[in-house]
GROMACS .gro file of N, CA and C in nm:
model
  414
    1MET      N    1  10.277  25.536   0.177
    1MET     CA    2  10.181  25.646   0.141
    1MET      C    3  10.100  25.601   0.152
    2LYS      N    4  10.043  25.527   0.146
    2LYS     CA    5   9.851  25.383   0.192
    2LYS      C    6   9.886  25.480   0.340
    3ASN      N    7   9.915  25.450   0.454
    3ASN     CA    8   9.955  25.465   0.577
    3ASN      C    9   9.949  25.605   0.601
    4PHE      N   10   9.975  25.686   0.540
    4PHE     CA   11  10.019  25.828   0.631
    4PHE      C   12   9.877  25.897   0.570
    5PHE      N   13   9.777  25.815   0.425
    5PHE     CA   14   9.658  25.908   0.372
    5PHE      C   15   9.575  25.855   0.539
    6GLN      N   16   9.595  25.697   0.551
    6GLN     CA   17   9.493  25.643   0.682
    6GLN      C   18   9.483  25.701   0.772
    7ARG      N   19   9.624  25.744   0.804
    7ARG     CA   20   9.681  25.790   0.963
    7ARG      C   21   9.586  25.973   0.950
    8LEU      N   22   9.608  26.019   0.830
    8LEU     CA   23   9.547  26.155   0.827
    8LEU      C   24   9.392  26.144   0.837
    9ALA      N   25   9.361  26.034   0.734
    9ALA     CA   26   9.187  26.061   0.775
    9ALA      C   27   9.147  26.035   0.884
   10GLN      N   28   9.209  25.985   0.972
   10GLN     CA   29   9.190  25.898   1.145
   10GLN      C   30   9.230  25.988   1.197
   11ARG      N   31   9.318  26.104   1.168
   11ARG     CA   32   9.342  26.202   1.319
   11ARG      C   33   9.245  26.341   1.231
   12THR      N   34   9.197  26.295   1.122
   12THR     CA   35   9.080  26.403   1.097
   12THR      C   36   8.946  26.376   1.194
   13ALA      N   37   8.952  26.267   1.107
   13ALA     CA   38   8.845  26.244   1.237
   13ALA      C   39   8.854  26.252   1.369
   14VAL      N   40   8.920  26.212   1.411
   14VAL     CA   41   8.896  26.270   1.549
   14VAL      C   42   8.900  26.385   1.585
   15TRP      N   43   9.022  26.484   1.539
   15TRP     CA   44   9.008  26.616   1.563
   15TRP      C   45   8.825  26.693   1.502
   16MET      N   46   8.799  26.598   1.417
   16MET     CA   47   8.614  26.701   1.414
   16MET      C   48   8.546  26.624   1.488
   17GLN      N   49   8.531  26.560   1.578
   17GLN     CA   50   8.464  26.495   1.731
   17GLN      C   51   8.411  26.591   1.777
   18GLY      N   52   8.271  26.600   1.772
   18GLY     CA   53   8.221  26.731   1.858
   18GLY      C   54   8.229  26.880   1.739
   19ARG      N   55   8.231  26.850   1.663
   19ARG     CA   56   8.189  26.996   1.546
   19ARG      C   57   8.123  26.986   1.488
   20TYR      N   58   8.078  27.099   1.383
   20TYR     CA   59   7.865  27.030   1.364
   20TYR      C   60   7.957  26.987   1.217
   21GLY      N   61   7.997  27.019   1.099
   21GLY     CA   62   8.060  26.918   0.995
   21GLY      C   63   7.947  26.984   0.910
   22ASN      N   64   7.920  26.949   0.784
   22ASN     CA   65   7.879  27.018   0.671
   22ASN      C   66   7.705  26.966   0.661
   23ASP      N   67   7.683  27.047   0.621
   23ASP     CA   68   7.505  27.083   0.597
   23ASP      C   69   7.473  27.181   0.489
   24ASP      N   70   7.376  27.179   0.403
   24ASP     CA   71   7.315  27.250   0.300
   24ASP      C   72   7.368  27.371   0.287
   25LEU      N   73   7.361  27.492   0.408
   25LEU     CA   74   7.421  27.563   0.378
   25LEU      C   75   7.532  27.626   0.388
   26GLY      N   76   7.623  27.472   0.412
   26GLY     CA   77   7.785  27.534   0.347
   26GLY      C   78   7.815  27.518   0.261
   27ASN      N   79   7.713  27.365   0.203
   27ASN     CA   80   7.710  27.339   0.072
   27ASN      C   81   7.677  27.443  -0.052
   28ALA      N   82   7.603  27.556  -0.005
   28ALA     CA   83   7.518  27.662  -0.107
   28ALA      C   84   7.652  27.739  -0.057
   29LEU      N   85   7.676  27.791   0.036
   29LEU     CA   86   7.817  27.844   0.098
   29LEU      C   87   7.925  27.840  -0.027
   30VAL      N   88   7.997  27.685  -0.013
   30VAL     CA   89   8.107  27.697  -0.110
   30VAL      C   90   8.074  27.671  -0.216
   31ALA      N   91   7.954  27.600  -0.340
   31ALA     CA   92   7.943  27.661  -0.425
   31ALA      C   93   7.890  27.832  -0.477
   32LEU      N   94   7.890  27.894  -0.393
   32LEU     CA   95   7.841  28.065  -0.426
   32LEU      C   96   8.037  28.099  -0.445
   33GLY      N   97   8.099  28.038  -0.361
   33GLY     CA   98   8.251  28.089  -0.349
   33GLY      C   99   8.302  28.048  -0.513
   34ILE      N  100   8.259  27.944  -0.564
   34ILE     CA  101   8.309  27.871  -0.641
   34ILE      C  102   8.295  27.920  -0.783
   35ILE      N  103   8.158  27.982  -0.782
   35ILE     CA  104   8.062  28.037  -0.888
   35ILE      C  105   8.164  28.212  -0.881
   36THR      N  106   8.147  28.280  -0.754
   36THR     CA  107   8.230  28.390  -0.761
   36THR      C  108   8.327  28.391  -0.831
   37MET      N  109   8.428  28.324  -0.734
   37MET     CA  110   8.540  28.236  -0.831
   37MET      C  111   8.544  28.295  -0.962
   38LEU      N  112   8.553  28.151  -1.010
   38LEU     CA  113   8.513  28.215  -1.140
   38LEU      C  114   8.479  28.304  -1.231
   39ALA      N  115   8.346  28.400  -1.176
   39ALA     CA  116   8.290  28.504  -1.245
   39ALA      C  117   8.447  28.671  -1.167
   40SER      N  118   8.508  28.630  -1.129
   40SER     CA  119   8.605  28.688  -1.085
   40SER      C  120   8.682  28.733  -1.214
   41ILE      N  121   8.695  28.649  -1.236
   41ILE     CA  122   8.806  28.569  -1.387
   41ILE      C  123   8.774  28.743  -1.456
   42LEU      N  124   8.650  28.771  -1.488
   42LEU     CA  125   8.564  28.840  -1.560
   42LEU      C  126   8.667  29.037  -1.603
   43PRO      N  127   8.684  29.079  -1.682
   43PRO     CA  128   8.716  29.224  -1.633
   43PRO      C  129   8.633  29.309  -1.577
   44HIS      N  130   8.706  29.366  -1.489
   44HIS     CA  131   8.637  29.466  -1.408
   44HIS      C  132   8.545  29.401  -1.280
   45CYS      N  133   8.586  29.253  -1.262
   45CYS     CA  134   8.533  29.194  -1.153
   45CYS      C  135   8.607  29.135  -1.071
   46GLY      N  136   8.694  29.185  -1.039
   46GLY     CA  137   8.820  29.128  -0.932
   46GLY      C  138   8.785  29.165  -0.799
   47TRP      N  139   8.681  29.236  -0.793
   47TRP     CA  140   8.679  29.238  -0.600
   47TRP      C  141   8.561  29.135  -0.596
   48LEU      N  142   8.479  29.026  -0.709
   48LEU     CA  143   8.436  28.921  -0.647
   48LEU      C  144   8.515  28.798  -0.572
   49SER      N  145   8.644  28.816  -0.590
   49SER     CA  146   8.668  28.744  -0.575
   49SER      C  147   8.772  28.747  -0.399
   50TYR      N  148   8.747  28.883  -0.378
   50TYR     CA  149   8.700  28.878  -0.206
   50TYR      C  150   8.589  28.804  -0.175
   51VAL      N  151   8.473  28.829  -0.233
   51VAL     CA  152   8.358  28.781  -0.166
   51VAL      C  153   8.362  28.547  -0.235
   52ALA      N  154   8.421  28.577  -0.287
   52ALA     CA  155   8.465  28.418  -0.284
   52ALA      C  156   8.546  28.351  -0.169
   53LEU      N  157   8.601  28.417  -0.104
   53LEU     CA  158   8.719  28.384  -0.009
   53LEU      C  159   8.606  28.393   0.109
   54ALA      N  160   8.550  28.492   0.122
   54ALA     CA  161   8.495  28.532   0.223
   54ALA      C  162   8.386  28.428   0.256
   55ALA      N  163   8.249  28.373   0.116
   55ALA     CA  164   8.192  28.332   0.138
   55ALA      C  165   8.246  28.152   0.183
   56MET      N  166   8.339  28.079   0.090
   56MET     CA  167   8.499  27.990   0.177
   56MET      C  168   8.515  27.962   0.281
   57ALA      N  169   8.560  28.103   0.330
   57ALA     CA  170   8.637  28.103   0.450
   57ALA      C  171   8.438  28.068   0.595
   58LEU      N  172   8.340  28.134   0.603
   58LEU     CA  173   8.245  28.119   0.608
   58LEU      C  174   8.235  27.958   0.609
   59ALA      N  175   8.234  27.877   0.526
   59ALA     CA  176   8.205  27.803   0.501
   59ALA      C  177   8.284  27.718   0.642
   60ILE      N  178   8.447  27.667   0.578
   60ILE     CA  179   8.486  27.634   0.656
   60ILE      C  180   8.498  27.689   0.815
   61TRP      N  181   8.442  27.796   0.816
   61TRP     CA  182   8.461  27.853   0.993
   61TRP      C  183   8.239  27.762   1.035
   62ARG      N  184   8.201  27.730   0.962
   62ARG     CA  185   8.062  27.653   0.973
   62ARG      C  186   8.093  27.553   1.029
   63THR      N  187   8.185  27.482   0.948
   63THR     CA  188   8.204  27.306   0.884
   63THR      C  189   8.280  27.291   1.032
   64CYS      N  190   8.395  27.333   1.089
   64CYS     CA  191   8.435  27.343   1.199
   64CYS      C  192   8.378  27.434   1.322
   65SER      N  193   8.288  27.450   1.387
   65SER     CA  194   8.217  27.505   1.471
   65SER      C  195   8.142  27.426   1.569
   66LYS      N  196   8.183  27.407   1.726
   66LYS     CA  197   8.187  27.368   1.799
   66LYS      C  198   8.005  27.421   1.881
   67ASN      N  199   7.969  27.479   1.808
   67ASN     CA  200   7.822  27.555   1.870
   67ASN      C  201   7.723  27.494   1.771
   68ILE      N  202   7.683  27.382   1.798
   68ILE     CA  203   7.604  27.313   1.672
   68ILE      C  204   7.480  27.321   1.654
   69GLY      N  205   7.427  27.377   1.807
   69GLY     CA  206   7.319  27.464   1.839
   69GLY      C  207   7.240  27.574   1.752
   70LYS      N  208   7.380  27.656   1.704
   70LYS     CA  209   7.339  27.767   1.671
   70LYS      C  210   7.382  27.769   1.491
   71ARG      N  211   7.438  27.659   1.490
   71ARG     CA  212   7.445  27.586   1.366
   71ARG      C  213   7.305  27.552   1.295
   72ARG      N  214   7.304  27.480   1.379
   72ARG     CA  215   7.177  27.369   1.310
   72ARG      C  216   7.058  27.536   1.280
   73GLN      N  217   7.019  27.624   1.354
   73GLN     CA  218   6.944  27.694   1.378
   73GLN      C  219   6.951  27.755   1.217
   74GLU      N  220   7.066  27.836   1.193
   74GLU     CA  221   7.130  27.926   1.044
   74GLU      C  222   7.061  27.780   0.952
   75ASN      N  223   7.064  27.677   0.942
   75ASN     CA  224   7.075  27.537   0.826
   75ASN      C  225   6.909  27.546   0.787
   76GLN      N  226   6.832  27.565   0.928
   76GLN     CA  227   6.724  27.552   0.946
   76GLN      C  228   6.659  27.673   0.892
   77LYS      N  229   6.693  27.810   0.905
   77LYS     CA  230   6.663  27.905   0.830
   77LYS      C  231   6.653  27.953   0.681
   78TYR      N  232   6.800  27.887   0.655
   78TYR     CA  233   6.811  27.876   0.496
   78TYR      C  234   6.746  27.757   0.451
   79LEU      N  235   6.765  27.669   0.532
   79LEU     CA  236   6.605  27.594   0.444
   79LEU      C  237   6.461  27.626   0.410
   80ARG      N  238   6.449  27.711   0.519
   80ARG     CA  239   6.296  27.739   0.544
   80ARG      C  240   6.270  27.862   0.423
   81LEU      N  241   6.445  27.981   0.363
   81LEU     CA  242   6.412  28.001   0.283
   81LEU      C  243   6.382  28.003   0.164
   82SER      N  244   6.507  27.891   0.130
   82SER     CA  245   6.509  27.823  -0.014
   82SER      C  246   6.385  27.691   0.014
   83ALA      N  247   6.305  27.701   0.064
   83ALA     CA  248   6.192  27.585   0.030
   83ALA      C  249   6.172  27.607  -0.123
   84LYS      N  250   6.079  27.697  -0.154
   84LYS     CA  251   6.041  27.725  -0.209
   84LYS      C  252   6.117  27.684  -0.346
   85PRO      N  253   6.208  27.811  -0.376
   85PRO     CA  254   6.283  27.807  -0.501
   85PRO      C  255   6.341  27.692  -0.514
   86ARG      N  256   6.363  27.612  -0.424
   86ARG     CA  257   6.382  27.364  -0.501
   86ARG      C  258   6.243  27.347  -0.485
   87ARG      N  259   6.109  27.369  -0.480
   87ARG     CA  260   6.028  27.302  -0.492
   87ARG      C  261   6.007  27.374  -0.653
   88SER      N  262   5.992  27.504  -0.708
   88SER     CA  263   5.989  27.546  -0.810
   88SER      C  264   6.132  27.444  -0.899
   89TYR      N  265   6.221  27.443  -0.874
   89TYR     CA  266   6.310  27.378  -1.000
   89TYR      C  267   6.300  27.243  -1.010
   90GLU      N  268   6.201  27.165  -0.846
   90GLU     CA  269   6.189  27.044  -0.873
   90GLU      C  270   6.024  26.995  -1.002
   91LEU      N  271   5.979  27.066  -0.992
   91LEU     CA  272   5.854  27.086  -1.080
   91LEU      C  273   5.886  27.097  -1.191
   92ALA      N  274   5.996  27.203  -1.246
   92ALA     CA  275   6.062  27.239  -1.356
   92ALA      C  276   6.113  27.137  -1.402
   93LYS      N  277   6.259  27.050  -1.370
   93LYS     CA  278   6.228  26.900  -1.381
   93LYS      C  279   6.187  26.851  -1.414
   94LYS      N  280   6.063  26.786  -1.323
   94LYS     CA  281   6.043  26.727  -1.353
   94LYS      C  282   5.883  26.735  -1.498
   95LYS      N  283   5.864  26.868  -1.490
   95LYS     CA  284   5.811  26.907  -1.586
   95LYS      C  285   5.845  26.888  -1.735
   96TRP      N  286   6.022  26.875  -1.719
   96TRP     CA  287   6.101  26.860  -1.863
   96TRP      C  288   6.090  26.714  -1.892
   97SER      N  289   6.104  26.653  -1.781
   97SER     CA  290   6.140  26.513  -1.787
   97SER      C  291   6.013  26.418  -1.856
   98ASN      N  292   5.938  26.492  -1.817
   98ASN     CA  293   5.762  26.414  -1.848
   98ASN      C  294   5.722  26.505  -1.957
   99ARG      N  295   5.753  26.567  -2.044
   99ARG     CA  296   5.692  26.648  -2.150
   99ARG      C  297   5.606  26.602  -2.224
  100LYS      N  298   5.680  26.473  -2.271
  100LYS     CA  299   5.624  26.394  -2.395
  100LYS      C  300   5.531  26.294  -2.353
  101THR      N  301   5.492  26.239  -2.242
  101THR     CA  302   5.337  26.205  -2.152
  101THR      C  303   5.267  26.264  -2.063
  102THR      N  304   5.296  26.385  -2.030
  102THR     CA  305   5.222  26.425  -1.939
  102THR      C  306   5.193  26.566  -1.971
  103LYS      N  307   5.060  26.668  -1.914
  103LYS     CA  308   5.080  26.788  -1.959
  103LYS      C  309   5.043  26.850  -1.846
  104TYR      N  310   5.077  26.908  -1.782
  104TYR     CA  311   5.042  27.023  -1.664
  104TYR      C  312   5.000  27.145  -1.691
  105PHE      N  313   4.917  27.207  -1.595
  105PHE     CA  314   4.829  27.290  -1.592
  105PHE      C  315   4.808  27.316  -1.453
  106ARG      N  316   4.784  27.448  -1.455
  106ARG     CA  317   4.709  27.541  -1.294
  106ARG      C  318   4.603  27.531  -1.253
  107CYS      N  319   4.562  27.494  -1.094
  107CYS     CA  320   4.342  27.482  -1.099
  107CYS      C  321   4.381  27.639  -1.080
  108LYS      N  322   4.252  27.655  -1.168
  108LYS     CA  323   4.211  27.825  -1.164
  108LYS      C  324   4.172  27.886  -1.064
  109ASN      N  325   4.126  27.764  -0.967
  109ASN     CA  326   4.068  27.831  -0.847
  109ASN      C  327   4.178  27.856  -0.700
  110CYS      N  328   4.294  27.774  -0.666
  110CYS     CA  329   4.395  27.735  -0.618
  110CYS      C  330   4.488  27.807  -0.641
  111GLY      N  331   4.531  27.711  -0.741
  111GLY     CA  332   4.679  27.779  -0.808
  111GLY      C  333   4.736  27.615  -0.783
  112GLN      N  334   4.688  27.531  -0.764
  112GLN     CA  335   4.784  27.386  -0.784
  112GLN      C  336   4.764  27.317  -0.860
  113GLU      N  337   4.900  27.322  -0.878
  113GLU     CA  338   4.933  27.264  -1.060
  113GLU      C  339   4.906  27.101  -1.060
  114LEU      N  340   4.846  27.090  -1.163
  114LEU     CA  341   4.765  26.929  -1.179
  114LEU      C  342   4.796  26.928  -1.281
  115SER      N  343   4.841  26.785  -1.326
  115SER     CA  344   4.894  26.687  -1.432
  115SER      C  345   4.778  26.611  -1.496
  116VAL      N  346   4.816  26.607  -1.612
  116VAL     CA  347   4.700  26.500  -1.657
  116VAL      C  348   4.784  26.439  -1.812
  117PRO      N  349   4.749  26.288  -1.818
  117PRO     CA  350   4.822  26.230  -1.955
  117PRO      C  351   4.820  26.303  -2.084
  118ARG      N  352   4.914  26.269  -2.131
  118ARG     CA  353   4.893  26.307  -2.266
  118ARG      C  354   4.835  26.270  -2.410
  119GLY      N  355   4.706  26.312  -2.484
  119GLY     CA  356   4.602  26.267  -2.572
  119GLY      C  357   4.554  26.138  -2.503
  120LYS      N  358   4.452  26.200  -2.436
  120LYS     CA  359   4.339  26.078  -2.408
  120LYS      C  360   4.207  26.202  -2.368
  121GLY      N  361   4.212  26.279  -2.447
  121GLY     CA  362   4.092  26.408  -2.511
  121GLY      C  363   4.053  26.469  -2.352
  122THR      N  364   3.977  26.509  -2.413
  122THR     CA  365   3.926  26.647  -2.284
  122THR      C  366   3.901  26.482  -2.183
  123MET      N  367   3.948  26.561  -2.046
  123MET     CA  368   3.924  26.517  -1.994
  123MET      C  369   3.802  26.578  -1.821
  124ARG      N  370   3.750  26.544  -1.747
  124ARG     CA  371   3.756  26.619  -1.602
  124ARG      C  372   3.817  26.564  -1.534
  125VAL      N  373   3.908  26.643  -1.454
  125VAL     CA  374   4.018  26.665  -1.393
  125VAL      C  375   3.932  26.777  -1.254
  126VAL      N  376   3.960  26.640  -1.125
  126VAL     CA  377   3.950  26.731  -1.006
  126VAL      C  378   4.086  26.810  -0.939
  127CYS      N  379   4.039  26.882  -0.874
  127CYS     CA  380   4.175  26.925  -0.776
  127CYS      C  381   4.188  26.890  -0.696
  128PRO      N  382   4.280  26.798  -0.669
  128PRO     CA  383   4.292  26.771  -0.476
  128PRO      C  384   4.306  26.817  -0.366
  129LYS      N  385   4.303  26.965  -0.400
  129LYS     CA  386   4.332  27.080  -0.330
  129LYS      C  387   4.211  27.132  -0.243
  130CYS      N  388   4.133  27.187  -0.377
  130CYS     CA  389   4.015  27.222  -0.318
  130CYS      C  390   3.882  27.177  -0.396
  131LYS      N  391   3.902  27.080  -0.432
  131LYS     CA  392   3.756  27.043  -0.503
  131LYS      C  393   3.741  27.089  -0.650
  132THR      N  394   3.768  27.152  -0.666
  132THR     CA  395   3.709  27.258  -0.802
  132THR      C  396   3.743  27.155  -0.883
  133GLU      N  397   3.625  27.133  -1.005
  133GLU     CA  398   3.644  27.063  -1.139
  133GLU      C  399   3.635  27.129  -1.238
  134THR      N  400   3.787  27.050  -1.338
  134THR     CA  401   3.738  27.160  -1.451
  134THR      C  402   3.778  27.018  -1.595
  135LYS      N  403   3.726  27.076  -1.717
  135LYS     CA  404   3.770  27.029  -1.795
  135LYS      C  405   3.836  27.101  -1.873
  136MET      N  406   3.999  26.970  -1.954
  136MET     CA  407   4.067  26.976  -1.970
  136MET      C  408   4.100  26.861  -2.077
  137LYS      N  409   4.146  26.938  -2.159
  137LYS     CA  410   4.219  26.879  -2.301
  137LYS      C  411   4.355  26.860  -2.297
  138SER      N  412   4.418  26.685  -2.329
  138SER     CA  413   4.502  26.637  -2.262
  138SER      C  414   4.592  26.646  -2.426
   0.00000   0.00000   0.00000
């Protein structure tokens, strides 16, 4: 049985040579497919199973595609469009994990997110982006 799986893995690797493979857009399509598949269980949402099927089929098609340049362009466009939400999510995660030791606030001039250690009293903070000086209570 072990040899069967080894041969299967080897044949799959040979078959995938020259094909695009997996990327961030493919992962997002698979996640969308799984989420919509689970949501299609709800009453009156059966049509979501078609959306899930389409997303999964598109992810598989992109993975097996031999047009690497076009798939790379699609992935770069997806990464550009999703960059701001990803940054916001990472910042929110960082704020939550450091909420007891660090205070976060925005620069009044440029909107840059700044941080100061908690419990140090009133501090003079200089924004690294616009060099605006602000007094903040930590």
